[in-house]
Coordinates of C-alpha atoms (C1' of nucleotides) in Angstrom, one line a residue:
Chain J
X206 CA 46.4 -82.0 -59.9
X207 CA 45.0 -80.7 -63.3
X208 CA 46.7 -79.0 -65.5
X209 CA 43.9 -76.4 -65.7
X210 CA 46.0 -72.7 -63.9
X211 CA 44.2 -71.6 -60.7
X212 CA 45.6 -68.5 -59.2
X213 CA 47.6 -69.5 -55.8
X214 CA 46.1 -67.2 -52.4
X215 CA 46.3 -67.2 -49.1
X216 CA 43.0 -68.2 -46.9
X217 CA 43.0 -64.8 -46.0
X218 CA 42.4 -63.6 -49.0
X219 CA 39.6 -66.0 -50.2
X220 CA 36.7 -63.9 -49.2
X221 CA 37.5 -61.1 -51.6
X222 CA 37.4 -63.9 -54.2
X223 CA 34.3 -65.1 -54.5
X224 CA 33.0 -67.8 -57.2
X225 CA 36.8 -67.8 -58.7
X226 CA 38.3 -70.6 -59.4
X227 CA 42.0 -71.0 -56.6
X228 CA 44.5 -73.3 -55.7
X229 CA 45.4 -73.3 -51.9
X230 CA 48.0 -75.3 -49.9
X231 CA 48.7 -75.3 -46.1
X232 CA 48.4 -78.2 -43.4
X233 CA 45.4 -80.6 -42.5
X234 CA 44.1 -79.1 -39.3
X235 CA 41.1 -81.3 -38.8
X236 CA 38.7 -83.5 -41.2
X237 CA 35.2 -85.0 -40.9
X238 CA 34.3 -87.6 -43.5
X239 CA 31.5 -88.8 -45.0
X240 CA 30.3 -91.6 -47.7
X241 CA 29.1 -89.0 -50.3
X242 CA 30.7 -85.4 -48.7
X243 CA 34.2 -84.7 -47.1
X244 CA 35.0 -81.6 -45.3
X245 CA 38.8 -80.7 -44.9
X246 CA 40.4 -78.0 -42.7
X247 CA 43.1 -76.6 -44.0
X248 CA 45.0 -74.0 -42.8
X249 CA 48.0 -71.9 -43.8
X250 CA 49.1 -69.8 -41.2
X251 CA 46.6 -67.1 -42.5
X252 CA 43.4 -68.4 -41.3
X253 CA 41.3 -71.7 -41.6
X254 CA 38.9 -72.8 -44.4
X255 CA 36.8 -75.7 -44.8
X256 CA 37.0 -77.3 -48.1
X257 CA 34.0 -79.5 -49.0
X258 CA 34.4 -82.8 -51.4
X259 CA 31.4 -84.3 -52.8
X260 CA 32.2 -87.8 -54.2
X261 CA 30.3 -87.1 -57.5
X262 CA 32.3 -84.0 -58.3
X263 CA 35.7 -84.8 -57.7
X264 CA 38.4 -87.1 -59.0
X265 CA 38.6 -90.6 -57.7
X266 CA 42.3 -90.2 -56.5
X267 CA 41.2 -87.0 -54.4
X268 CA 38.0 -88.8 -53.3
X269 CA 40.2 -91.2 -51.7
X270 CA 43.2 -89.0 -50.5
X271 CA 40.5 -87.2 -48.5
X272 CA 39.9 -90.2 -46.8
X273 CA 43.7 -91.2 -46.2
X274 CA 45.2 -87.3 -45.3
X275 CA 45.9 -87.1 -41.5
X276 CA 46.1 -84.5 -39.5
X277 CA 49.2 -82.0 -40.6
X278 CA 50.2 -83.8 -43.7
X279 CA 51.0 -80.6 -46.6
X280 CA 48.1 -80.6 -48.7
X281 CA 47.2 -78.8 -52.2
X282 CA 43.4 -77.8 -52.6
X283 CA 42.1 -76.4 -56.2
X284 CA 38.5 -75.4 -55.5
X285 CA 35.8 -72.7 -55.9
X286 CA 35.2 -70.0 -53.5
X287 CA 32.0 -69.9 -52.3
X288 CA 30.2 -68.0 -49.7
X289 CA 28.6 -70.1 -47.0
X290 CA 27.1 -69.7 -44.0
X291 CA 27.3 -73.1 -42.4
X292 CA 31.0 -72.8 -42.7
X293 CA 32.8 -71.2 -39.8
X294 CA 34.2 -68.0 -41.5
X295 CA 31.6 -67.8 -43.8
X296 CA 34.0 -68.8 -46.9
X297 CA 34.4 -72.1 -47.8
X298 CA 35.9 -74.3 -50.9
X299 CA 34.0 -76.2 -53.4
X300 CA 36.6 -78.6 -54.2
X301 CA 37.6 -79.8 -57.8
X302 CA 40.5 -81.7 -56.8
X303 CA 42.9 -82.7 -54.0
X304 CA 46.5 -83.6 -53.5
X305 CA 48.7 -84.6 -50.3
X306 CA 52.1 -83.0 -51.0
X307 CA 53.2 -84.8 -48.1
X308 CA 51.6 -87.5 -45.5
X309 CA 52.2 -86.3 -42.4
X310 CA 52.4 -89.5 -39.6
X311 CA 51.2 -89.5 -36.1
X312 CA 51.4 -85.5 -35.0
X313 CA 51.5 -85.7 -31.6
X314 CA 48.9 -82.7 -30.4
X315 CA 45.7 -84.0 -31.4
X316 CA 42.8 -81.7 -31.2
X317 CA 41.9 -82.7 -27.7
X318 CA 43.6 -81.7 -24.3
X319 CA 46.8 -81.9 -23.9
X320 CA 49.0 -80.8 -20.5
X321 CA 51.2 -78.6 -20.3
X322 CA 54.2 -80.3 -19.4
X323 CA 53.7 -82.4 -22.5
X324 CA 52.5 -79.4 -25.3
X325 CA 56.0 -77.6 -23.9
X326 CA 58.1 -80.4 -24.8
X327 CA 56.2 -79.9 -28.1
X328 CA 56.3 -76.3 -28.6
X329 CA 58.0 -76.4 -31.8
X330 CA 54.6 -78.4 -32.9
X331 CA 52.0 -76.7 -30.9
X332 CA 53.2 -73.4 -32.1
X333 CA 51.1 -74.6 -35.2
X334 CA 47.8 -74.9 -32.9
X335 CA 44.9 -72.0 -33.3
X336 CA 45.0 -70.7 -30.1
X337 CA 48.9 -70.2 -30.6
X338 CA 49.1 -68.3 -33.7
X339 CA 46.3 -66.0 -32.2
X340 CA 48.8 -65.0 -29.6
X341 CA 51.6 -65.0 -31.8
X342 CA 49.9 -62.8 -33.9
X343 CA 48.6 -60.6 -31.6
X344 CA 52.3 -60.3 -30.1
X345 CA 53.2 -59.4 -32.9
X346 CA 50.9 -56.7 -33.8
X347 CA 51.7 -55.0 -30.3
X348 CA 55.7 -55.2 -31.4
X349 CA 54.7 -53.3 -34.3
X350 CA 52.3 -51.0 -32.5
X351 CA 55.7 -50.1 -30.1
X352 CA 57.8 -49.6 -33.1
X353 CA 54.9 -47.2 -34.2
X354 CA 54.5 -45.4 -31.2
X355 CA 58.2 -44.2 -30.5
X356 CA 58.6 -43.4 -34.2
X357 CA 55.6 -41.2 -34.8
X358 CA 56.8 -39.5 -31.6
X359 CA 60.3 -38.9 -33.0
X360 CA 62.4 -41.2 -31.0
X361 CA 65.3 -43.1 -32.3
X362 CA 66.0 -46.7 -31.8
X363 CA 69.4 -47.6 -29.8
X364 CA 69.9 -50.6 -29.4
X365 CA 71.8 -51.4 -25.9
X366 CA 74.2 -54.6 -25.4
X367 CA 73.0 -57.8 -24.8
X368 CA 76.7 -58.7 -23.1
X369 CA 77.6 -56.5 -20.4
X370 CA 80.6 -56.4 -18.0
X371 CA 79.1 -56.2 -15.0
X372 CA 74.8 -56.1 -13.2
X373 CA 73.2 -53.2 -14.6
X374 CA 71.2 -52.7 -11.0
X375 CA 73.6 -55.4 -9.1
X376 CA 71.3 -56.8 -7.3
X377 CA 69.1 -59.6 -9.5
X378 CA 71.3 -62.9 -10.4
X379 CA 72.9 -62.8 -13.6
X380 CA 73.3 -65.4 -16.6
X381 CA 77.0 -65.6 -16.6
X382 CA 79.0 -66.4 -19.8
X383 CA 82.8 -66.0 -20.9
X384 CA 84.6 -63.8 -22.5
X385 CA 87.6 -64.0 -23.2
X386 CA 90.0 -66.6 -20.8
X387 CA 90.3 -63.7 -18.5
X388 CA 87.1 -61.9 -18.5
X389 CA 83.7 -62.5 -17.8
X390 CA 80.9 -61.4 -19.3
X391 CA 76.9 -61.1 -18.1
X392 CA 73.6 -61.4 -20.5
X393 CA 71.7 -58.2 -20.1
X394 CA 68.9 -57.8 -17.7
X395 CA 68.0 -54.3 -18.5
X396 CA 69.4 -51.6 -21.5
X397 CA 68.3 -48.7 -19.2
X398 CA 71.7 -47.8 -17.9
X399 CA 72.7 -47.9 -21.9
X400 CA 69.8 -45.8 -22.8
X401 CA 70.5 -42.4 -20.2
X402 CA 74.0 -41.7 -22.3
X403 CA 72.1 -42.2 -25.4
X404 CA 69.2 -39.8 -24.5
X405 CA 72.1 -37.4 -24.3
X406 CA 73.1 -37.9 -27.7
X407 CA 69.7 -38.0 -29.0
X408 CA 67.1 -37.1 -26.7
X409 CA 64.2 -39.5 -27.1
X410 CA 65.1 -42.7 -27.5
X411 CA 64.3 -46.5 -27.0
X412 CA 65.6 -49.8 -26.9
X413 CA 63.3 -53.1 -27.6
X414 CA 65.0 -56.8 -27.2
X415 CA 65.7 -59.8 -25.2
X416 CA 66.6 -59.3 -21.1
X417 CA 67.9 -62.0 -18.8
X418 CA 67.0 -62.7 -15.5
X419 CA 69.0 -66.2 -13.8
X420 CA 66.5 -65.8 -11.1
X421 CA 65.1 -69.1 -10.2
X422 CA 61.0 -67.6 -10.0
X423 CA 58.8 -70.3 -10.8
X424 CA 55.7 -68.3 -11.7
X425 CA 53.1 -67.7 -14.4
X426 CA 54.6 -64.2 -14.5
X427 CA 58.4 -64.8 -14.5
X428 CA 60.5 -66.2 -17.5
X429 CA 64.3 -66.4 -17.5
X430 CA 64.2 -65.0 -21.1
X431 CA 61.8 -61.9 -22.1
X432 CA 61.3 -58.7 -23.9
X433 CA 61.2 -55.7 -22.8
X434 CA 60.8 -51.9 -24.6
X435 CA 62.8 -49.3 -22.5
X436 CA 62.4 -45.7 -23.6
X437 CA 64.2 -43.0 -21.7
X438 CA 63.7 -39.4 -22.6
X439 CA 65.7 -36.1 -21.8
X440 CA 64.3 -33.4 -20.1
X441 CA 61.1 -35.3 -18.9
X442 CA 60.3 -36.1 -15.8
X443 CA 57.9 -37.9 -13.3
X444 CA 54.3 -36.3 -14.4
X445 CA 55.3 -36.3 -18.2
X446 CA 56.6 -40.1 -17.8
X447 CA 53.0 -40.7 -16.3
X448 CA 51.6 -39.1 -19.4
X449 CA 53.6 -41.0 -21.5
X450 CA 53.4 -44.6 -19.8
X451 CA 49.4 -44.2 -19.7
X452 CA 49.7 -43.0 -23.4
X453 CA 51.6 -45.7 -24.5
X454 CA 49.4 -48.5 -23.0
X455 CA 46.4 -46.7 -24.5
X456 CA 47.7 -46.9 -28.0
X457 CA 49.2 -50.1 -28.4
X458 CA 45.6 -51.6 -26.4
X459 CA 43.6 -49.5 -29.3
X460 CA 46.0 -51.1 -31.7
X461 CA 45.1 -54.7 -30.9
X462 CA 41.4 -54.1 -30.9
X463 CA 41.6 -52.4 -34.3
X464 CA 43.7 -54.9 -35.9
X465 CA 43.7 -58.2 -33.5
X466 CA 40.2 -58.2 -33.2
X467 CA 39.4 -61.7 -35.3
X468 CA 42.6 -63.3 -32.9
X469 CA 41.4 -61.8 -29.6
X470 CA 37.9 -63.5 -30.6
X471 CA 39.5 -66.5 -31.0
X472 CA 41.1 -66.2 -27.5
X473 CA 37.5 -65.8 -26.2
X474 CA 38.7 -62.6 -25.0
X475 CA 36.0 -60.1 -23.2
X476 CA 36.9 -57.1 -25.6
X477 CA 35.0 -54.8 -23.7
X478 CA 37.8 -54.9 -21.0
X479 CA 40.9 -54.1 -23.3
X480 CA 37.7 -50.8 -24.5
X481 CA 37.5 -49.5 -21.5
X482 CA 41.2 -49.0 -20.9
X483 CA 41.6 -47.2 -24.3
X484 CA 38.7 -45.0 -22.5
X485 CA 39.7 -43.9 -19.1
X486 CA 41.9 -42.0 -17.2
X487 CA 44.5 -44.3 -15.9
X488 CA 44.5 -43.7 -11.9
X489 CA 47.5 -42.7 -9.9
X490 CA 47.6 -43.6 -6.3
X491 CA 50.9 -42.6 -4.3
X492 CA 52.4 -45.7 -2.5
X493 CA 51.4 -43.9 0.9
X494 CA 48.1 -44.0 0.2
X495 CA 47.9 -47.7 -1.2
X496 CA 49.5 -48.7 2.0
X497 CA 46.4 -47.4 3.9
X498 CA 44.4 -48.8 0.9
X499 CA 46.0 -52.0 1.4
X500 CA 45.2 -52.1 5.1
X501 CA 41.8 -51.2 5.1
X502 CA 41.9 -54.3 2.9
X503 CA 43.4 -56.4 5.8
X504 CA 47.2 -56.5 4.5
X505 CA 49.5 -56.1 7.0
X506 CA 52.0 -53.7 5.3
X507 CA 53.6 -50.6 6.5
X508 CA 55.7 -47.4 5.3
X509 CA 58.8 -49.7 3.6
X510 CA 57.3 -52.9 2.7
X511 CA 56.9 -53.8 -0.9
X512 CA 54.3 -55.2 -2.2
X513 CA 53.7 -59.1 -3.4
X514 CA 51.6 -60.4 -6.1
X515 CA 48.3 -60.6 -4.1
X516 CA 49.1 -56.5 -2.7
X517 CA 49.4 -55.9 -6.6
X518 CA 45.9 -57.5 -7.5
X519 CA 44.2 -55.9 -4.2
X520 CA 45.2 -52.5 -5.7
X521 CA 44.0 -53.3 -9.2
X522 CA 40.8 -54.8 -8.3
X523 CA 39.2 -51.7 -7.7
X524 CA 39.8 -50.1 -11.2
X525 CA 39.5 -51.6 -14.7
X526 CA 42.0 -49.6 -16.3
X527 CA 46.0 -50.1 -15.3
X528 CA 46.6 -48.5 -12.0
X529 CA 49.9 -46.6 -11.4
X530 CA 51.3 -46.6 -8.0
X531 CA 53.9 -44.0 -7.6
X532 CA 56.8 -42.5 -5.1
X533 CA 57.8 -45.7 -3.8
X534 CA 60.0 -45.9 -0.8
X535 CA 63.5 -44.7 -1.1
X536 CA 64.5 -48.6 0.4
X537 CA 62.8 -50.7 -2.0
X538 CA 63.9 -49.0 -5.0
X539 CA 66.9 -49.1 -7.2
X540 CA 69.6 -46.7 -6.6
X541 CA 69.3 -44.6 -9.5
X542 CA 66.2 -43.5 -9.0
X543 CA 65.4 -39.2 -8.2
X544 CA 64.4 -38.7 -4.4
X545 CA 61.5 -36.7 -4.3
X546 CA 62.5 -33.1 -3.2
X547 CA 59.2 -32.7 -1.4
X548 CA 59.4 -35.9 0.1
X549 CA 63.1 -37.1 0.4
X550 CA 61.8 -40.7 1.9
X551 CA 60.8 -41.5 -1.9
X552 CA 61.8 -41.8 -5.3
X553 CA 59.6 -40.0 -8.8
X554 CA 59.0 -43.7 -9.8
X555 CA 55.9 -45.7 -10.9
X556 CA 54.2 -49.0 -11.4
X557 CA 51.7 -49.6 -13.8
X558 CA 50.1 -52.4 -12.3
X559 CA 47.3 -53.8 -15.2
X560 CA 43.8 -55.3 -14.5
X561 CA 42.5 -58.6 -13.9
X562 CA 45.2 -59.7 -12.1
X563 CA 47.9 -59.3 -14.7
X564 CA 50.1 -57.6 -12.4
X565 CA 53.1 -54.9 -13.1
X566 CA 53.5 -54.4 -16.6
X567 CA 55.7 -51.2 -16.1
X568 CA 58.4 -49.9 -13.9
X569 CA 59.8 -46.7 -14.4
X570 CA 61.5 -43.7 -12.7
X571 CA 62.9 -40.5 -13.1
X572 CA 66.8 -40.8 -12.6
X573 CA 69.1 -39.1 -10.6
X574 CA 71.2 -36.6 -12.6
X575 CA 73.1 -35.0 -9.7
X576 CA 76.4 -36.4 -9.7
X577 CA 77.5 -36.2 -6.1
X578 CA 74.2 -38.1 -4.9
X579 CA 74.4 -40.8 -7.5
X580 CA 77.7 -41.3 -6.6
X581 CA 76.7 -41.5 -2.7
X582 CA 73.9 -44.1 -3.9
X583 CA 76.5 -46.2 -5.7
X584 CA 78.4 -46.0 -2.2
X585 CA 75.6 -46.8 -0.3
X586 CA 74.7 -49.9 -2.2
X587 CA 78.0 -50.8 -1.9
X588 CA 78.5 -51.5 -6.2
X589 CA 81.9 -51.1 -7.8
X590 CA 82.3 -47.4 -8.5
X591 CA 84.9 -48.4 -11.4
X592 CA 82.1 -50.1 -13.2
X593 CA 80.0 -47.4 -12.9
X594 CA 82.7 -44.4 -13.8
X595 CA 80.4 -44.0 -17.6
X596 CA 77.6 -44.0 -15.9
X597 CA 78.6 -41.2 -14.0
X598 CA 79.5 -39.7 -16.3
X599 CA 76.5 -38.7 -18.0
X600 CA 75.9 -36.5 -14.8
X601 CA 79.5 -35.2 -15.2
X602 CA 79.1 -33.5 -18.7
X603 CA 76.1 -31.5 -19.2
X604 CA 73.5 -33.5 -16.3
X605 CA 70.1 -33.1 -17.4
X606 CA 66.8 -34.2 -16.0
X607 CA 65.4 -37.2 -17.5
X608 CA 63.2 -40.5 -17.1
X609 CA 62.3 -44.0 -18.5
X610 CA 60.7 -46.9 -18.2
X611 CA 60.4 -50.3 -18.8
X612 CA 58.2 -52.5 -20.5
X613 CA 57.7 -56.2 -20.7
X614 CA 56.1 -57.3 -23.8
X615 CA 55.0 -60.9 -22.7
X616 CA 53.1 -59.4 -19.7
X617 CA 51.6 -56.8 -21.6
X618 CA 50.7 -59.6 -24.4
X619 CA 49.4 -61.8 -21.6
X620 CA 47.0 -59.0 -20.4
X621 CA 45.8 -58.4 -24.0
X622 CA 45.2 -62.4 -24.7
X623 CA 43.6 -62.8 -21.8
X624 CA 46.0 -65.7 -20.9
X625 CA 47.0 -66.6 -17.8
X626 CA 50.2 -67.4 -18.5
X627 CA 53.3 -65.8 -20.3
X628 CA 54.9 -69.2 -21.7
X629 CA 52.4 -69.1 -24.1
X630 CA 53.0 -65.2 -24.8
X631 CA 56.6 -66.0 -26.1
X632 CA 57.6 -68.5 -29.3
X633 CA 60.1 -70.1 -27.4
X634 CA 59.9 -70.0 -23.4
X635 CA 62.3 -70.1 -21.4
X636 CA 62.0 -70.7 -18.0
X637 CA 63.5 -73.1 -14.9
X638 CA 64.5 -75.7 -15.8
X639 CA 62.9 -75.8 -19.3
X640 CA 65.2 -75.0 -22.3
X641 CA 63.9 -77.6 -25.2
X642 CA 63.3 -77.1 -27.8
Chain O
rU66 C1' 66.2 -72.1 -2.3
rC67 C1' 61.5 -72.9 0.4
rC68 C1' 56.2 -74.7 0.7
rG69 C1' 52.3 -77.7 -1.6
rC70 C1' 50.6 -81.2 -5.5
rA71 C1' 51.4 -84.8 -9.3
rG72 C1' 53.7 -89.0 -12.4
rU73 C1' 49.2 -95.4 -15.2
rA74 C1' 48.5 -96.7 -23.3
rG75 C1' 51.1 -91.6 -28.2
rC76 C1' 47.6 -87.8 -25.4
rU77 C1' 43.8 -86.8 -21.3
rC78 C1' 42.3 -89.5 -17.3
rA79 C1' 39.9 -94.0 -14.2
rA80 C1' 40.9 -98.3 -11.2
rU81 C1' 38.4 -100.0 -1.7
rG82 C1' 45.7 -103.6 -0.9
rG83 C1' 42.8 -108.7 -4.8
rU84 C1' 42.5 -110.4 -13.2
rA85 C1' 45.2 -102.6 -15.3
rG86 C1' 40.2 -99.7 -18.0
rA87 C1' 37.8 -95.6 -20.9
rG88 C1' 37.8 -91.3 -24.4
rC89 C1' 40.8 -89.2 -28.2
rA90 C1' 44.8 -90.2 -31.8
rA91 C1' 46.4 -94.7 -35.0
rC92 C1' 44.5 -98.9 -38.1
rC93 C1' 39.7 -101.5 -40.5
rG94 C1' 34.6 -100.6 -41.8
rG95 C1' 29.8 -97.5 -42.1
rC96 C1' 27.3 -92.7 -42.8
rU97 C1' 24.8 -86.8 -48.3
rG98 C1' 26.5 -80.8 -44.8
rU99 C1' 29.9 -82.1 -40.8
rU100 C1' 31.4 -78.0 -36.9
rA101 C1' 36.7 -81.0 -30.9
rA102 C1' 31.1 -84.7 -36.3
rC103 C1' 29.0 -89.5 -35.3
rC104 C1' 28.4 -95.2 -35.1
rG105 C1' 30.8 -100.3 -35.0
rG106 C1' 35.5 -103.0 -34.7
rU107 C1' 41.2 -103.8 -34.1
rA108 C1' 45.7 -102.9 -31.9
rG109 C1' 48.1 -100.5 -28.1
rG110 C1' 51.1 -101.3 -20.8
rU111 C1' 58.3 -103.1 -17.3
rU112 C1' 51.8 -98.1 -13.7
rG113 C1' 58.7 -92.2 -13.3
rU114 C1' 63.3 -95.0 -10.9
rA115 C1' 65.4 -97.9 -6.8
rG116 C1' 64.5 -100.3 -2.4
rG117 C1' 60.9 -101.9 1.5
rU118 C1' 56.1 -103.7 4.0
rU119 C1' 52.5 -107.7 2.5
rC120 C1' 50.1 -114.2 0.8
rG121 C1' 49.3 -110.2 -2.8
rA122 C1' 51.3 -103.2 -4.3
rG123 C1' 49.2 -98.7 -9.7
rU124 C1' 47.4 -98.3 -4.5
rC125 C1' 51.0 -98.3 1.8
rC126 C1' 56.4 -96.7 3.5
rU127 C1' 61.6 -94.5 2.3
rA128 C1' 64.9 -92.2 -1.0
rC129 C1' 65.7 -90.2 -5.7
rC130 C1' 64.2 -88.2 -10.6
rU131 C1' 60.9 -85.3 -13.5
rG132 C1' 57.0 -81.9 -14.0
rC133 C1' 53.1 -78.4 -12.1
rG134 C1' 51.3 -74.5 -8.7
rG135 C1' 52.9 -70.8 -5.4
rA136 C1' 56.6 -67.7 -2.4
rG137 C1' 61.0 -64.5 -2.6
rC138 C1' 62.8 -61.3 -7.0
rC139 C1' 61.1 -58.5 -10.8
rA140 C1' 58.9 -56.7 -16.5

RNA sequence: UCCGCAGUAGCUCAAUGGUAGAGCAACCGGCUGUUAACCGGUAGGUUGUAGGUUCGAGUCCUACCUGCGGAGCCA
């Protein structure tokens, strides 16, 4: 390169410098060469800019490294910034001269189609394609946006064990590790039961990190290893949870389309779906009703069933907002959650079940806080009552009313993208039988 | 775990039971503005594995392996 100084910036940043003289560096994404011109992609993780060589106006060497650099090789551009319109982005580079800092050799993910099977077993390398970092990105923004949410709301972050002694709920499958030689011990699945003696301590609160789930689902809406954002709150219960699931989805949605907006265009994403959300009153449809829903519709469900995937995108195909389906049977539910006292057959708990087919993206509940009928549910679903003696407790010393719910990030990011499935929604998936890289 | 589908060049896919092919990537050459650029050329194969049927198997049969889609379960 010449020794003449050229500020270093980010692609990002190129528009707000126009006609100055920069030095960029980043990967080759694509090129397109020519006898006289050469146009070079290069992108750094920040965005993508096309940097133009013409033969007459550059040094021999780069003239000729334009036509040698491959696809992903480390490149250093020094050019002008100039404002074009045939350029996608609108900014391009005039270049004034060209290095590869390092030739990168047959990269296996070409710009064409790959299959899945085969971009997984690269995902450490397809993590660097365009669609990718749009979802990364976007992931990321809604982590942030949850962060946001619970702070400006004056909850505190607890963070809740990722090895436990024994199944939160006792009834999924559990990754099972060791101990010590005499002990076992099991990879989370849930930091709710963790949260309730927290929000007694310090009333709002939250947890946000990896769950578990040994459950052999092979779907586009399972992974074995996933995210989830739990809050649980004292002294609120089932119509304030509502509020504050259907606030929550509004604000992190509004979030994306203020910031993401570039990456959910990217995505090809119809933005005036993820609008409309941030709009409208989220419905909420008791489960006795959306069994009469659902057969009308044909299903053959009844008072007890639960409801599969396709019941799930029957009841959200009549709304484009999130749909919350609430009092579930007392059968189908997990053991901590409050009876209803005007209905006793079913629990204060919710689904948030999201448009387009996305499925549930929140379960919550209020919890019971009596401590003789948690202690007869415990019985009833036959778990240790040993294991559970500190959870008890928390009904034993000053019970209060109170209520969570859970959130997993993957599904929710999958809803925003627009994609259909969440092993693109995560860095690093990890699902049956798929562990590499 | 169950049901269904698939496995051919580095990748994406073709090939009536009868000489394994194309596009992209790679390599060589051409092109003054390209937008997954384009044009010409070169090279690239134990058709997932093992067995079977047949004069002859990528193709038909059996088993296994791997992957994909879905169910159950859930976020």
């Amino acid at each position: 390169m010449s020794e003449r100084p050229a500020p270093a910036v980010t692609v990002s940043e190129l528009p707000s410098h126009p006609g100055v003289e920069v030095t960029v560096k980043g990967w080759l994404y694509n090129k397109r060469t020519g006898g006289k011109v050469r146009f070079l992609i290069l992108r750094d993780g920040s965005g993508y800019v096309q940097c133009v060589l013409s033969k007459a106006e550059v040094p021999e060497a780069a003239w000729n490294a334009a036509a040698e650099v491959t696809q992903e090789s480390t490149i250093e551009v020094r050019g002008v910034v100039r404002l074009e319109p045939r350029a996608a982005g609108g900014v391009e580079l005039s270049v004034l001269d060209f290095r590869i800092l390092d030739a990168c050799k047959d990269f296996p993910i070409t710009p064409k189609e790959h299959g899945t099977d085969f971009l997984l077993s690269q995902r450490h390398l397809w993590l660097r394609s365009a669609r990718q970092v749009a979802i990364l990105k976007i992931r990321s923004e809604v982590e942030s946006a949850i962060h946001d949410f619970f702070y400006k709301r004056g909850y505190t972050r607890v963070d809740s064990p990722i090895l436990t002694p024994n199944a939160c709920e006792g009834t999924s499958n559990l990754f099972e590790t060791e101990y010590t030689e005499e002990e076992k011990a099991y990879l989370s699945q849930s930091g709710q039961l963790y949260l309730e003696p927290a929000a007694a301590a310090l009333g709002k609160v939250y947890c946000f990190g990896p769950t578990f789930r040994a459950e052999k689902s092979k779907t586009r809406r399972h992974l074995r290893e996933f995210w989830m954002v739990e809050p649980e709150v004292a002294f609120l219960e089932i119509e304030g949870l509502m509020d504050l699931a259907e606030e929550f989805i509004k604000e992190l949605t509004v979030r994306v389309l203020d910031r993401r907006a570039e990456d959910l265009k990217r995505l090809e994403r119809d933005l005036t779906k993820l609008e409309t959300v941030a709009q409208k009153p989220f419905p909420r449809i008791p489960y006795r009703e959306a069994v009469e829903i659902l057969q009308k519709k044909g299903f053959p469900v009844s008072f007890g069933d639960d409801f599969g995937g396709d019941e799930e995108t029957a009841l959200a195909e009549d709304f484009d907002t999130p749909v919350m389906v609430t009092r579930y049977p007392v059968s189908i539910k997990a053991f901590y959650m409050q009876p209803d006292p005007a209905d006793p057959e079913v629990v204060l708990g919710l689904d948030m079940l999201a448009p387009e087919g996305y499925g549930e993206i929140i379960g919550g509940s209020q919890r019971i806080h009596d401590h003789d009928l948690l202690l007869s549910r415990i019985k009833q679903h036959n778990l240790p009552i040993e294991a559970f003696q500190w959870y008890l407790d928390v009904r034993k010393y000053g019970t209060f009313p109170h209520s969570g719910f859970g959130m997993g990030l993957e599904r929710f990011t999958a809803w925003m993208c627009g994609v259909p499935h969440l092993r693109e929604c995560i860095p690093y998936p990890r699902m049956l039988y798929r562990i590499y890289p």
